[in-house]
Amino acid sequence: MIMCAYPRVSQNHLMTGSDIAVLCANADPSEATATASALADRADELSPSHVESIAEVKTLLAEQSVDCVVSEYELADGTGFELFSHVRQVAPDTVCILFTDRTLEEIPREERGEVPIDYLHKDGSGPYRPLAARIEHSVRQRTHTAYPLPEDEPARLDALADYYPFDADEQDAFDQLAELAATFFDAPLAYIGLIDAHKQRFVASYGFDAIGAPAVESAPRQEGACTYTILEDDVMVVEDIREDPRVKSVETYQQLGIRWYAGAQLRTPTGHCIGTLCVLDTEPRSFSESQERHLRQFAARAMDQLELCRHLSASDSTASAPHDTGTEEGA
Amino acid sequence: MHADEDAPTTPNGSSNVLWTPTPDYETEEDGCLELLTPRDVTDGVSALVVTFRQTPEEVLTDWDRRPGVSRPRRLHFIGAENVAGYNSEQWPRDGENGTELVVEAVDDVADLATLGVRISSVLSEFEATGDEIVTYFGPISSLLETRELSDVFRFLHILTGRMQTVDANAYFHIDRDDYSEETMSTLKRLFEPIEAVETK
């Protein structure tokens, strides 16, 4: 999974909708349909669809987001474990539940894979109610993430929706701020990112093209130190990424040779942290208290800019909204 | 320590507690055994012990020698065959001394997929009985020695979520001093505060 480089604001929607998108995979189309239908009958909030193969899931996940994948062991072109392995790569936060009438002893050890998943035995009576409850709990509580969530996560996401996406005309201001931060701290790399439910979306960056990083708009939350910065009370510094158990295995850092990280929070006037401004280096280094203070100031300026964008956006909305005639429609 | 007077009490309403041994206990697992055995209630209790350091025999011996601490009605052990001394084959599956006893194992403690499936199956069985469910899991250190922190976090995140769905009181043992502040601060976010476990 490659992170960073030429970020441009994506128009993808934030995943804050209330319906839970569930994908039911089974080699037997009638079984897949039955599971999807049973789930739809048992919980209004579940929006199930069904597939028969891993290939279908790959296509679907490339086009849309899914909250939960429920799979039988046997699929048309592989096993449920192979499917979950793919899901964890492309959409790692997705709830994965193996729903099968096979016992563990009936599944060869070498086919079970290595990714942690949930499991529900499908007995003769078809435990769809427990399955529906398990899906709702896991998705609402986000229990399949590989990283901790901030305590104010729902409110934080609500706050983020006010700031993102913003008008592309404001992009230059963020680009200049990222470059200025990198120059000020004598660091080769810097970026500004907003963290939504599952991804970090890059608002601006500096220096990544110079080290050969491919251009991407976003990266999964588990693929970066910023996921941990938003949990902290203040600036987070990782003096040597290879020594920090939280981020040492992040593939992007390894591929790009990134060894040092310092990030400050973008905190809204209401107190919610919606993203970070950070600087990075390819060598381990330390960071003084005064440098932390300056990084905090850079982040505050980025937040000021986001606040300005929010006001401009609100003004535009007000200006373009139909005038209130004082008469209720249909009255 | 006398179990009747000094046994630790569980915090009200908490499902998942990060347990770190204190010097009050002769062995690290002793404290958890007391936590796992609700006072005066054993008939309606099902206990799952997932242990990577002790054998079932050692746990049962410790359990039986503690005054005032009874075995639960159902007791299910899960261990790892690659941990010294754990041999699931030598145990009966149809009960012992009034306790319905099951002992099983995964091949490798690093096999988090298999471990998770086994635990989830046992919790489903326990849930169907209507019993109070108590669980010991540990030490987490055994997972951290073989898998990345992010893998262990996801595994524990799913597992603690499962504990919530079956209303279990679960105790996860970690050797706090063995790990960095970064590891501990990350894992602690999954659990009730360590300080919530007190000695009466």
Short mmCIF file of C-alpha atoms in Angstrom, two decimals:
data_model
loop_
_atom_site.label_atom_id
_atom_site.label_comp_id
_atom_site.label_asym_id
_atom_site.label_seq_id
_atom_site.Cartn_x
_atom_site.Cartn_y
_atom_site.Cartn_z
CA MET A 1 0.00 0.00 0.00
CA ILE A 2 1.62 3.25 -1.10
CA MET A 3 1.08 6.46 0.78
CA CYS A 4 1.53 10.10 -0.05
CA ALA A 5 2.82 12.21 -2.91
CA TYR A 6 0.73 14.57 -5.03
CA PRO A 7 -2.40 14.83 -3.01
CA ARG A 8 -5.47 16.41 -4.43
CA VAL A 9 -8.73 16.60 -2.61
CA SER A 10 -10.85 13.62 -3.42
CA GLN A 11 -14.55 14.01 -3.90
CA ASN A 12 -15.20 10.60 -2.33
CA HIS A 13 -17.83 10.79 0.32
CA LEU A 14 -16.98 10.25 3.96
CA MET A 15 -18.17 6.95 5.35
CA THR A 16 -20.62 8.29 7.86
CA GLY A 17 -23.83 6.84 6.40
CA SER A 18 -26.14 4.85 8.63
CA ASP A 19 -26.82 1.81 6.41
CA ILE A 20 -24.44 -1.11 6.75
CA ALA A 21 -23.31 -2.54 3.40
CA VAL A 22 -22.86 -6.30 3.71
CA LEU A 23 -21.45 -8.61 1.05
CA CYS A 24 -22.49 -12.28 1.36
CA ALA A 25 -20.14 -14.63 -0.51
CA ASN A 26 -20.98 -18.25 -1.24
CA ALA A 27 -20.15 -20.60 -4.12
CA ASP A 28 -23.78 -21.73 -4.08
CA PRO A 29 -25.85 -18.83 -5.48
CA SER A 30 -29.03 -19.97 -3.74
CA GLU A 31 -27.20 -20.08 -0.39
CA ALA A 32 -25.72 -16.64 -0.99
CA THR A 33 -29.13 -15.26 -1.84
CA ALA A 34 -30.69 -16.94 1.20
CA THR A 35 -28.12 -15.42 3.57
CA ALA A 36 -28.53 -11.95 2.08
CA SER A 37 -32.29 -12.22 2.19
CA ALA A 38 -32.34 -13.52 5.77
CA LEU A 39 -30.10 -10.66 6.93
CA ALA A 40 -32.27 -8.07 5.21
CA ASP A 41 -35.33 -9.52 6.94
CA ARG A 42 -33.75 -9.40 10.39
CA ALA A 43 -32.25 -5.94 10.51
CA ASP A 44 -33.46 -2.81 8.72
CA GLU A 45 -30.04 -1.21 8.88
CA LEU A 46 -28.36 -4.00 6.94
CA SER A 47 -28.06 -3.59 3.22
CA PRO A 48 -26.88 -7.01 1.97
CA SER A 49 -25.92 -8.12 -1.50
CA HIS A 50 -24.49 -11.44 -2.63
CA VAL A 51 -21.63 -12.75 -4.76
CA GLU A 52 -20.20 -16.15 -5.63
CA SER A 53 -16.52 -15.49 -6.25
CA ILE A 54 -13.45 -13.65 -5.07
CA ALA A 55 -13.19 -12.02 -8.49
CA GLU A 56 -16.61 -10.45 -8.03
CA VAL A 57 -15.62 -9.10 -4.63
CA LYS A 58 -12.43 -7.62 -6.08
CA THR A 59 -14.43 -5.79 -8.73
CA LEU A 60 -16.98 -4.55 -6.22
CA LEU A 61 -14.39 -3.32 -3.72
CA ALA A 62 -12.62 -1.39 -6.46
CA GLU A 63 -15.83 0.53 -7.12
CA GLN A 64 -17.55 0.93 -3.79
CA SER A 65 -17.08 0.65 -0.06
CA VAL A 66 -18.36 -2.30 1.91
CA ASP A 67 -18.69 -2.43 5.70
CA CYS A 68 -18.79 -6.18 6.17
CA VAL A 69 -17.97 -9.33 4.21
CA VAL A 70 -19.67 -12.56 5.29
CA SER A 71 -18.23 -15.56 3.50
CA GLU A 72 -18.71 -19.30 3.32
CA TYR A 73 -15.52 -21.32 3.31
CA GLU A 74 -15.95 -22.48 -0.27
CA LEU A 75 -16.21 -19.94 -3.07
CA ALA A 76 -16.34 -20.37 -6.84
CA ASP A 77 -12.66 -19.47 -7.30
CA GLY A 78 -11.06 -20.00 -3.91
CA THR A 79 -11.77 -20.00 -0.19
CA GLY A 80 -13.24 -17.53 2.26
CA PHE A 81 -9.81 -17.14 3.84
CA GLU A 82 -8.32 -16.11 0.48
CA LEU A 83 -11.15 -13.62 0.12
CA PHE A 84 -10.50 -12.15 3.57
CA SER A 85 -6.80 -11.87 2.80
CA HIS A 86 -7.64 -9.70 -0.22
CA VAL A 87 -10.16 -7.62 1.72
CA ARG A 88 -7.61 -6.91 4.44
CA GLN A 89 -5.23 -5.59 1.76
CA VAL A 90 -7.57 -3.24 -0.04
CA ALA A 91 -10.03 -2.27 2.70
CA PRO A 92 -8.37 -3.33 5.94
CA ASP A 93 -11.02 -2.05 8.37
CA THR A 94 -13.78 -4.16 6.82
CA VAL A 95 -15.54 -6.55 9.19
CA CYS A 96 -14.76 -10.11 8.03
CA ILE A 97 -16.91 -13.01 9.27
CA LEU A 98 -16.50 -16.63 8.22
CA PHE A 99 -20.03 -18.07 8.26
CA THR A 100 -19.83 -21.76 7.49
CA ASP A 101 -21.18 -25.15 8.48
CA ARG A 102 -17.64 -26.52 8.41
CA THR A 103 -15.78 -27.01 11.64
CA LEU A 104 -12.18 -25.93 11.97
CA GLU A 105 -11.06 -29.55 11.70
CA GLU A 106 -12.64 -29.73 8.25
CA ILE A 107 -10.56 -26.80 7.00
CA PRO A 108 -6.91 -27.60 6.22
CA ARG A 109 -4.49 -25.63 8.39
CA GLU A 110 -2.54 -24.35 5.40
CA GLU A 111 -5.70 -22.82 3.92
CA ARG A 112 -6.68 -20.78 6.96
CA GLY A 113 -4.39 -17.86 6.23
CA GLU A 114 -3.01 -15.49 8.81
CA VAL A 115 -5.48 -12.64 9.05
CA PRO A 116 -7.56 -12.35 12.21
CA ILE A 117 -11.27 -12.71 11.42
CA ASP A 118 -14.52 -13.47 13.22
CA TYR A 119 -16.30 -16.81 12.93
CA LEU A 120 -19.86 -18.01 13.29
CA HIS A 121 -20.84 -21.63 12.84
CA LYS A 122 -23.79 -22.09 10.50
CA ASP A 123 -25.80 -24.90 12.01
CA GLY A 124 -28.93 -26.48 10.55
CA SER A 125 -31.30 -23.88 11.96
CA GLY A 126 -29.42 -21.05 10.27
CA PRO A 127 -28.37 -18.60 12.99
CA TYR A 128 -29.16 -15.47 11.00
CA ARG A 129 -30.30 -13.42 13.96
CA PRO A 130 -26.97 -13.86 15.80
CA LEU A 131 -25.18 -13.14 12.52
CA ALA A 132 -27.12 -9.92 12.02
CA ALA A 133 -26.41 -8.87 15.61
CA ARG A 134 -22.72 -9.71 15.21
CA ILE A 135 -22.49 -7.65 12.02
CA GLU A 136 -24.23 -4.63 13.55
CA HIS A 137 -22.07 -4.68 16.68
CA SER A 138 -18.80 -5.17 14.81
CA VAL A 139 -19.48 -2.45 12.25
CA ARG A 140 -20.87 0.10 14.72
CA GLN A 141 -18.08 -0.51 17.22
CA ARG A 142 -15.46 -0.78 14.43
CA THR A 143 -13.96 -3.87 16.10
CA HIS A 144 -11.90 -5.00 13.12
CA THR A 145 -9.47 -2.09 12.96
CA ALA A 146 -5.75 -2.72 13.54
CA TYR A 147 -5.37 0.59 15.37
CA PRO A 148 -7.06 2.38 18.27
CA LEU A 149 -9.82 4.91 17.66
CA PRO A 150 -10.05 8.30 19.39
CA GLU A 151 -12.65 8.41 22.15
CA ASP A 152 -14.54 11.15 20.29
CA GLU A 153 -14.44 9.32 16.94
CA PRO A 154 -18.13 9.78 15.93
CA ALA A 155 -18.13 13.49 16.86
CA ARG A 156 -14.72 13.89 15.23
CA LEU A 157 -16.06 12.49 11.96
CA ASP A 158 -19.10 14.75 12.16
CA ALA A 159 -16.78 17.72 12.62
CA LEU A 160 -14.62 16.64 9.69
CA ALA A 161 -17.65 16.66 7.38
CA ASP A 162 -17.79 20.45 7.81
CA TYR A 163 -14.30 20.88 6.38
CA TYR A 164 -14.01 18.31 3.66
CA PRO A 165 -14.01 18.41 0.73
CA PHE A 166 -13.09 22.06 0.27
CA ASP A 167 -12.91 24.34 -2.73
CA ALA A 168 -10.02 23.39 -5.02
CA ASP A 169 -9.21 27.12 -5.42
CA GLU A 170 -7.74 27.01 -1.92
CA GLN A 171 -5.30 24.22 -2.75
CA ASP A 172 -2.29 26.50 -3.30
CA ALA A 173 -2.42 27.80 0.25
CA PHE A 174 -2.09 24.27 1.64
CA ASP A 175 0.68 23.37 -0.82
CA GLN A 176 2.67 26.44 0.22
CA LEU A 177 2.21 25.65 3.89
CA ALA A 178 3.51 22.08 3.43
CA GLU A 179 6.57 23.37 1.56
CA LEU A 180 7.19 26.05 4.16
CA ALA A 181 7.01 23.52 7.00
CA ALA A 182 9.50 21.19 5.29
CA THR A 183 11.90 24.08 4.64
CA PHE A 184 11.58 25.50 8.16
CA PHE A 185 12.39 22.16 9.82
CA ASP A 186 15.04 21.27 7.23
CA ALA A 187 13.08 18.10 6.44
CA PRO A 188 12.80 16.61 2.94
CA LEU A 189 9.12 15.72 3.33
CA ALA A 190 5.94 17.26 4.73
CA TYR A 191 2.23 16.82 4.29
CA ILE A 192 -1.17 17.90 5.56
CA GLY A 193 -3.77 15.17 5.90
CA LEU A 194 -7.35 14.77 7.03
CA ILE A 195 -8.34 11.50 8.68
CA ASP A 196 -11.78 10.12 7.92
CA ALA A 197 -13.37 6.87 9.08
CA HIS A 198 -11.02 4.56 7.20
CA LYS A 199 -8.47 6.64 5.35
CA GLN A 200 -6.06 9.48 5.63
CA ARG A 201 -6.77 11.88 2.76
CA PHE A 202 -3.85 14.01 1.67
CA VAL A 203 -4.64 17.70 1.36
CA ALA A 204 -1.14 18.82 0.42
CA SER A 205 2.38 17.43 0.39
CA TYR A 206 5.94 18.40 -0.34
CA GLY A 207 8.99 16.39 -1.40
CA PHE A 208 7.49 12.99 -2.15
CA ASP A 209 8.00 13.23 -5.91
CA ALA A 210 11.71 13.86 -5.30
CA ILE A 211 12.09 10.47 -3.59
CA GLY A 212 10.11 8.60 -6.22
CA ALA A 213 6.84 8.14 -4.37
CA PRO A 214 3.85 7.43 -6.60
CA ALA A 215 1.00 9.93 -6.49
CA VAL A 216 -1.91 8.88 -4.32
CA GLU A 217 -4.86 10.71 -2.81
CA SER A 218 -5.26 8.63 0.30
CA ALA A 219 -3.94 5.75 2.38
CA PRO A 220 -5.57 3.39 4.89
CA ARG A 221 -5.47 4.70 8.44
CA GLN A 222 -3.35 1.81 9.62
CA GLU A 223 -0.60 2.81 7.17
CA GLY A 224 0.78 5.82 8.98
CA ALA A 225 1.88 7.46 12.20
CA CYS A 226 -0.83 10.14 11.95
CA THR A 227 -3.37 7.55 13.11
CA TYR A 228 -1.55 7.64 16.46
CA THR A 229 -0.95 11.40 16.45
CA ILE A 230 -4.69 12.05 16.61
CA LEU A 231 -4.86 9.96 19.78
CA GLU A 232 -2.32 12.11 21.58
CA ASP A 233 -2.80 15.32 23.51
CA ASP A 234 -0.01 17.08 21.66
CA VAL A 235 2.72 16.78 19.02
CA MET A 236 3.87 13.20 18.37
CA VAL A 237 7.49 12.54 17.48
CA VAL A 238 8.89 9.17 16.35
CA GLU A 239 12.64 9.60 16.50
CA ASP A 240 13.35 6.30 14.74
CA ILE A 241 10.48 4.63 12.94
CA ARG A 242 12.30 1.29 12.84
CA GLU A 243 12.27 1.23 16.63
CA ASP A 244 8.60 2.07 17.14
CA PRO A 245 6.32 -1.00 17.28
CA ARG A 246 3.32 1.03 16.11
CA VAL A 247 4.77 2.02 12.75
CA LYS A 248 7.93 0.03 12.07
CA SER A 249 6.09 -2.41 9.80
CA VAL A 250 4.36 0.27 7.70
CA GLU A 251 5.21 -0.74 4.16
CA THR A 252 5.36 2.79 2.79
CA TYR A 253 7.91 3.91 5.34
CA GLN A 254 10.03 0.89 4.52
CA GLN A 255 9.75 1.38 0.75
CA LEU A 256 10.53 5.10 0.86
CA GLY A 257 13.20 4.80 3.55
CA ILE A 258 11.35 7.13 5.91
CA ARG A 259 12.88 6.95 9.39
CA TRP A 260 11.63 10.02 11.28
CA TYR A 261 8.22 11.57 11.89
CA ALA A 262 6.84 14.58 13.74
CA GLY A 263 3.14 15.41 13.55
CA ALA A 264 0.88 18.05 15.06
CA GLN A 265 -2.89 17.95 15.26
CA LEU A 266 -5.38 19.95 13.23
CA ARG A 267 -7.90 20.68 15.95
CA THR A 268 -11.22 22.40 15.23
CA PRO A 269 -12.52 25.29 17.37
CA THR A 270 -14.88 22.73 18.93
CA GLY A 271 -11.91 20.64 20.05
CA HIS A 272 -12.01 17.71 17.63
CA CYS A 273 -8.85 16.55 15.91
CA ILE A 274 -9.59 16.04 12.21
CA GLY A 275 -6.09 15.59 10.81
CA THR A 276 -2.43 16.40 11.05
CA LEU A 277 0.40 18.47 9.65
CA CYS A 278 3.61 16.50 9.72
CA VAL A 279 7.22 16.54 8.62
CA LEU A 280 9.31 13.45 7.85
CA ASP A 281 12.93 12.57 7.20
CA THR A 282 14.89 9.64 5.86
CA GLU A 283 17.26 9.74 8.84
CA PRO A 284 16.47 9.34 12.55
CA ARG A 285 16.60 12.65 14.40
CA SER A 286 15.47 14.40 17.54
CA PHE A 287 13.08 17.31 17.93
CA SER A 288 13.42 20.09 20.49
CA GLU A 289 10.63 21.59 22.56
CA SER A 290 10.85 24.83 20.61
CA GLN A 291 10.57 22.88 17.35
CA GLU A 292 7.48 21.14 18.71
CA ARG A 293 6.04 24.55 19.51
CA HIS A 294 6.74 25.75 15.96
CA LEU A 295 5.18 22.61 14.46
CA ARG A 296 2.10 23.24 16.58
CA GLN A 297 1.97 26.76 15.10
CA PHE A 298 2.20 25.44 11.55
CA ALA A 299 -0.69 23.08 12.29
CA ALA A 300 -2.70 25.96 13.72
CA ARG A 301 -2.19 27.92 10.49
CA ALA A 302 -3.35 24.90 8.45
CA MET A 303 -6.44 24.71 10.65
CA ASP A 304 -7.02 28.45 10.16
CA GLN A 305 -6.95 27.86 6.41
CA LEU A 306 -9.42 24.98 6.71
CA GLU A 307 -11.65 27.18 8.85
CA LEU A 308 -11.52 29.87 6.16
CA CYS A 309 -12.49 27.29 3.53
CA ARG A 310 -15.38 26.17 5.68
CA HIS A 311 -16.67 29.74 6.02
CA LEU A 312 -16.33 30.36 2.30
CA SER A 313 -18.15 27.15 1.53
CA ALA A 314 -20.94 28.04 3.97
CA SER A 315 -21.25 31.51 2.43
CA ASP A 316 -21.48 30.02 -1.06
CA SER A 317 -24.18 27.61 0.10
CA THR A 318 -26.18 30.39 1.67
CA ALA A 319 -25.85 32.57 -1.42
CA SER A 320 -26.97 29.80 -3.76
CA ALA A 321 -29.81 28.53 -1.56
CA PRO A 322 -33.39 29.39 -2.62
CA HIS A 323 -34.85 32.29 -0.68
CA ASP A 324 -37.13 31.33 2.16
CA THR A 325 -40.61 32.59 1.31
CA GLY A 326 -41.88 31.98 4.81
CA THR A 327 -44.46 29.54 3.44
CA GLU A 328 -44.14 25.88 4.32
CA GLU A 329 -44.18 23.64 1.33
CA GLY A 330 -47.36 21.66 1.11
CA ALA A 331 -49.05 23.70 3.82
CA MET B 1 -3.46 -14.28 50.87
CA HIS B 2 -6.78 -15.72 51.97
CA ALA B 3 -9.15 -16.05 49.08
CA ASP B 4 -12.33 -15.30 51.03
CA GLU B 5 -11.09 -11.99 52.30
CA ASP B 6 -8.55 -10.81 49.83
CA ALA B 7 -9.64 -12.02 46.41
CA PRO B 8 -9.77 -9.32 43.76
CA THR B 9 -13.15 -8.03 42.76
CA THR B 10 -14.25 -7.35 39.25
CA PRO B 11 -15.13 -3.81 38.30
CA ASN B 12 -18.85 -3.34 37.83
CA GLY B 13 -19.99 -3.45 34.25
CA SER B 14 -16.62 -3.99 32.64
CA SER B 15 -16.20 -6.75 30.11
CA ASN B 16 -12.55 -6.55 29.19
CA VAL B 17 -9.83 -5.87 31.73
CA LEU B 18 -6.10 -5.70 31.12
CA TRP B 19 -4.57 -7.65 33.96
CA THR B 20 -1.00 -7.20 35.11
CA PRO B 21 0.29 -9.44 37.89
CA THR B 22 1.22 -7.85 41.18
CA PRO B 23 3.61 -9.14 43.84
CA ASP B 24 0.58 -10.16 45.95
CA TYR B 25 0.31 -13.41 44.05
CA GLU B 26 2.62 -16.41 44.21
CA THR B 27 2.37 -16.94 40.47
CA GLU B 28 1.20 -14.56 37.81
CA GLU B 29 -1.83 -16.66 36.99
CA ASP B 30 -2.99 -16.98 40.61
CA GLY B 31 -4.68 -13.61 40.60
CA CYS B 32 -6.53 -14.37 37.42
CA LEU B 33 -7.82 -17.67 38.75
CA GLU B 34 -9.49 -15.80 41.56
CA LEU B 35 -10.89 -13.27 39.15
CA LEU B 36 -12.29 -16.10 37.07
CA THR B 37 -14.17 -17.67 39.94
CA PRO B 38 -17.06 -15.50 41.03
CA ARG B 39 -17.60 -15.84 44.74
CA ASP B 40 -20.43 -18.19 45.83
CA VAL B 41 -21.47 -18.85 42.25
CA THR B 42 -20.00 -21.80 40.40
CA ASP B 43 -23.01 -23.72 39.07
CA GLY B 44 -23.92 -21.14 36.48
CA VAL B 45 -20.42 -20.26 35.39
CA SER B 46 -18.60 -21.28 32.25
CA ALA B 47 -14.91 -20.42 32.09
CA LEU B 48 -12.61 -20.22 29.09
CA VAL B 49 -8.90 -20.28 29.86
CA VAL B 50 -6.64 -19.42 26.93
CA THR B 51 -3.17 -19.90 28.29
CA PHE B 52 0.22 -19.92 26.60
CA ARG B 53 2.38 -20.29 29.68
CA GLN B 54 0.76 -22.85 31.95
CA THR B 55 -0.52 -26.32 31.19
CA PRO B 56 -4.12 -27.24 32.11
CA GLU B 57 -2.73 -29.51 34.83
CA GLU B 58 -0.85 -26.63 36.43
CA VAL B 59 -3.87 -24.36 36.26
CA LEU B 60 -6.19 -27.00 37.75
CA THR B 61 -3.71 -27.79 40.52
CA ASP B 62 -3.52 -24.11 41.41
CA TRP B 63 -7.28 -23.85 41.24
CA ASP B 64 -7.94 -26.80 43.52
CA ARG B 65 -5.44 -25.78 46.19
CA ARG B 66 -6.95 -22.36 46.74
CA PRO B 67 -9.37 -22.35 49.70
CA GLY B 68 -12.84 -21.12 48.94
CA VAL B 69 -12.29 -21.17 45.18
CA SER B 70 -14.36 -23.70 43.27
CA ARG B 71 -14.11 -24.86 39.73
CA PRO B 72 -16.77 -23.54 37.40
CA ARG B 73 -19.36 -25.88 35.92
CA ARG B 74 -17.77 -25.74 32.50
CA LEU B 75 -14.10 -25.24 31.93
CA HIS B 76 -12.60 -24.99 28.47
CA PHE B 77 -8.85 -24.73 27.92
CA ILE B 78 -7.21 -23.54 24.74
CA GLY B 79 -3.45 -23.60 24.50
CA ALA B 80 -0.77 -23.84 21.86
CA GLU B 81 0.99 -27.08 21.01
CA ASN B 82 4.23 -25.23 20.39
CA VAL B 83 4.30 -24.04 24.00
CA ALA B 84 6.28 -26.36 26.28
CA GLY B 85 4.23 -28.94 28.17
CA TYR B 86 0.87 -28.29 26.52
CA ASN B 87 -0.52 -31.54 25.19
CA SER B 88 -4.22 -31.50 24.48
CA GLU B 89 -4.26 -35.22 23.61
CA GLN B 90 -3.73 -36.35 27.19
CA TRP B 91 -6.92 -34.81 28.52
CA PRO B 92 -10.40 -36.30 28.74
CA ARG B 93 -13.17 -34.42 27.00
CA ASP B 94 -16.04 -35.65 29.10
CA GLY B 95 -15.46 -34.09 32.44
CA GLU B 96 -13.49 -34.38 35.62
CA ASN B 97 -14.52 -33.99 39.26
CA GLY B 98 -17.92 -32.58 38.42
CA THR B 99 -16.55 -30.09 35.96
CA GLU B 100 -17.29 -30.40 32.29
CA LEU B 101 -13.76 -30.14 31.00
CA VAL B 102 -12.49 -29.63 27.46
CA VAL B 103 -8.85 -29.18 26.52
CA GLU B 104 -7.78 -28.25 23.01
CA ALA B 105 -4.96 -26.47 21.31
CA VAL B 106 -3.88 -24.63 18.22
CA ASP B 107 -0.68 -25.72 16.52
CA ASP B 108 1.01 -22.38 16.82
CA VAL B 109 0.34 -19.35 19.00
CA ALA B 110 1.13 -17.12 16.00
CA ASP B 111 -1.82 -18.61 14.11
CA LEU B 112 -4.27 -15.89 15.06
CA ALA B 113 -6.91 -16.95 12.51
CA THR B 114 -7.24 -20.43 14.02
CA LEU B 115 -7.01 -19.14 17.57
CA GLY B 116 -9.76 -16.61 16.94
CA VAL B 117 -12.07 -19.17 15.33
CA ARG B 118 -11.60 -21.59 18.25
CA ILE B 119 -12.29 -18.94 20.87
CA SER B 120 -15.33 -17.63 19.02
CA SER B 121 -16.75 -21.17 18.81
CA VAL B 122 -16.37 -21.74 22.54
CA LEU B 123 -18.00 -18.41 23.36
CA SER B 124 -20.97 -19.32 21.15
CA GLU B 125 -21.34 -22.65 22.99
CA PHE B 126 -21.15 -20.94 26.36
CA GLU B 127 -23.65 -18.29 25.31
CA ALA B 128 -26.19 -20.98 24.42
CA THR B 129 -26.06 -22.34 28.01
CA GLY B 130 -27.12 -19.04 29.53
CA ASP B 131 -24.23 -19.29 32.01
CA GLU B 132 -22.20 -16.39 33.26
CA ILE B 133 -19.06 -16.38 31.11
CA VAL B 134 -15.60 -15.65 32.44
CA THR B 135 -12.39 -15.73 30.41
CA TYR B 136 -8.68 -15.59 31.03
CA PHE B 137 -6.39 -14.88 28.07
CA GLY B 138 -2.68 -14.69 28.28
CA PRO B 139 -0.12 -13.71 28.36
CA ILE B 140 -0.53 -11.32 25.43
CA SER B 141 3.26 -11.28 25.43
CA SER B 142 3.22 -14.66 23.67
CA LEU B 143 1.45 -13.08 20.69
CA LEU B 144 3.64 -9.99 20.64
CA GLU B 145 6.75 -12.16 20.46
CA THR B 146 5.60 -13.66 17.16
CA ARG B 147 3.35 -11.11 15.44
CA GLU B 148 3.42 -7.39 14.69
CA LEU B 149 1.65 -5.06 17.12
CA SER B 150 -0.96 -4.13 14.48
CA ASP B 151 -1.86 -7.82 13.95
CA VAL B 152 -2.14 -8.42 17.68
CA PHE B 153 -4.20 -5.26 18.10
CA ARG B 154 -6.67 -6.30 15.41
CA PHE B 155 -6.94 -9.80 16.88
CA LEU B 156 -7.60 -8.43 20.37
CA HIS B 157 -9.97 -5.80 19.01
CA ILE B 158 -12.12 -8.52 17.39
CA LEU B 159 -11.82 -10.69 20.49
CA THR B 160 -12.80 -7.98 22.98
CA GLY B 161 -15.73 -7.19 20.70
CA ARG B 162 -16.81 -10.83 20.90
CA MET B 163 -16.55 -10.72 24.70
CA GLN B 164 -18.94 -7.78 24.69
CA THR B 165 -21.47 -9.61 22.51
CA VAL B 166 -21.66 -12.52 24.98
CA ASP B 167 -21.47 -10.35 28.12
CA ALA B 168 -18.30 -12.05 29.27
CA ASN B 169 -16.01 -10.84 32.01
CA ALA B 170 -12.64 -11.26 30.37
CA TYR B 171 -9.17 -10.75 31.79
CA PHE B 172 -6.25 -10.29 29.49
CA HIS B 173 -2.85 -10.80 31.07
CA ILE B 174 0.18 -8.81 29.97
CA ASP B 175 3.64 -8.49 31.45
CA ARG B 176 3.68 -4.74 31.53
CA ASP B 177 7.38 -4.25 32.21
CA ASP B 178 8.39 -6.19 29.12
CA TYR B 179 6.96 -3.68 26.67
CA SER B 180 7.54 -0.16 25.49
CA GLU B 181 5.32 2.73 26.43
CA GLU B 182 4.11 2.81 22.81
CA THR B 183 2.96 -0.82 22.90
CA MET B 184 1.27 -0.48 26.26
CA SER B 185 -0.49 2.79 25.44
CA THR B 186 -1.81 1.26 22.20
CA LEU B 187 -3.13 -1.94 23.79
CA LYS B 188 -4.56 -0.25 26.86
CA ARG B 189 -7.08 1.56 24.69
CA LEU B 190 -8.91 -1.74 24.15
CA PHE B 191 -9.51 -2.38 27.82
CA GLU B 192 -10.93 -1.06 31.01
CA PRO B 193 -8.22 0.70 33.02
CA ILE B 194 -5.74 -1.62 34.67
CA GLU B 195 -6.35 0.21 37.91
CA ALA B 196 -9.98 -0.97 37.83
CA VAL B 197 -8.92 -4.31 39.33
CA GLU B 198 -8.54 -3.89 43.04
CA THR B 199 -7.84 -6.12 45.98
CA LYS B 200 -10.58 -6.30 48.56
#
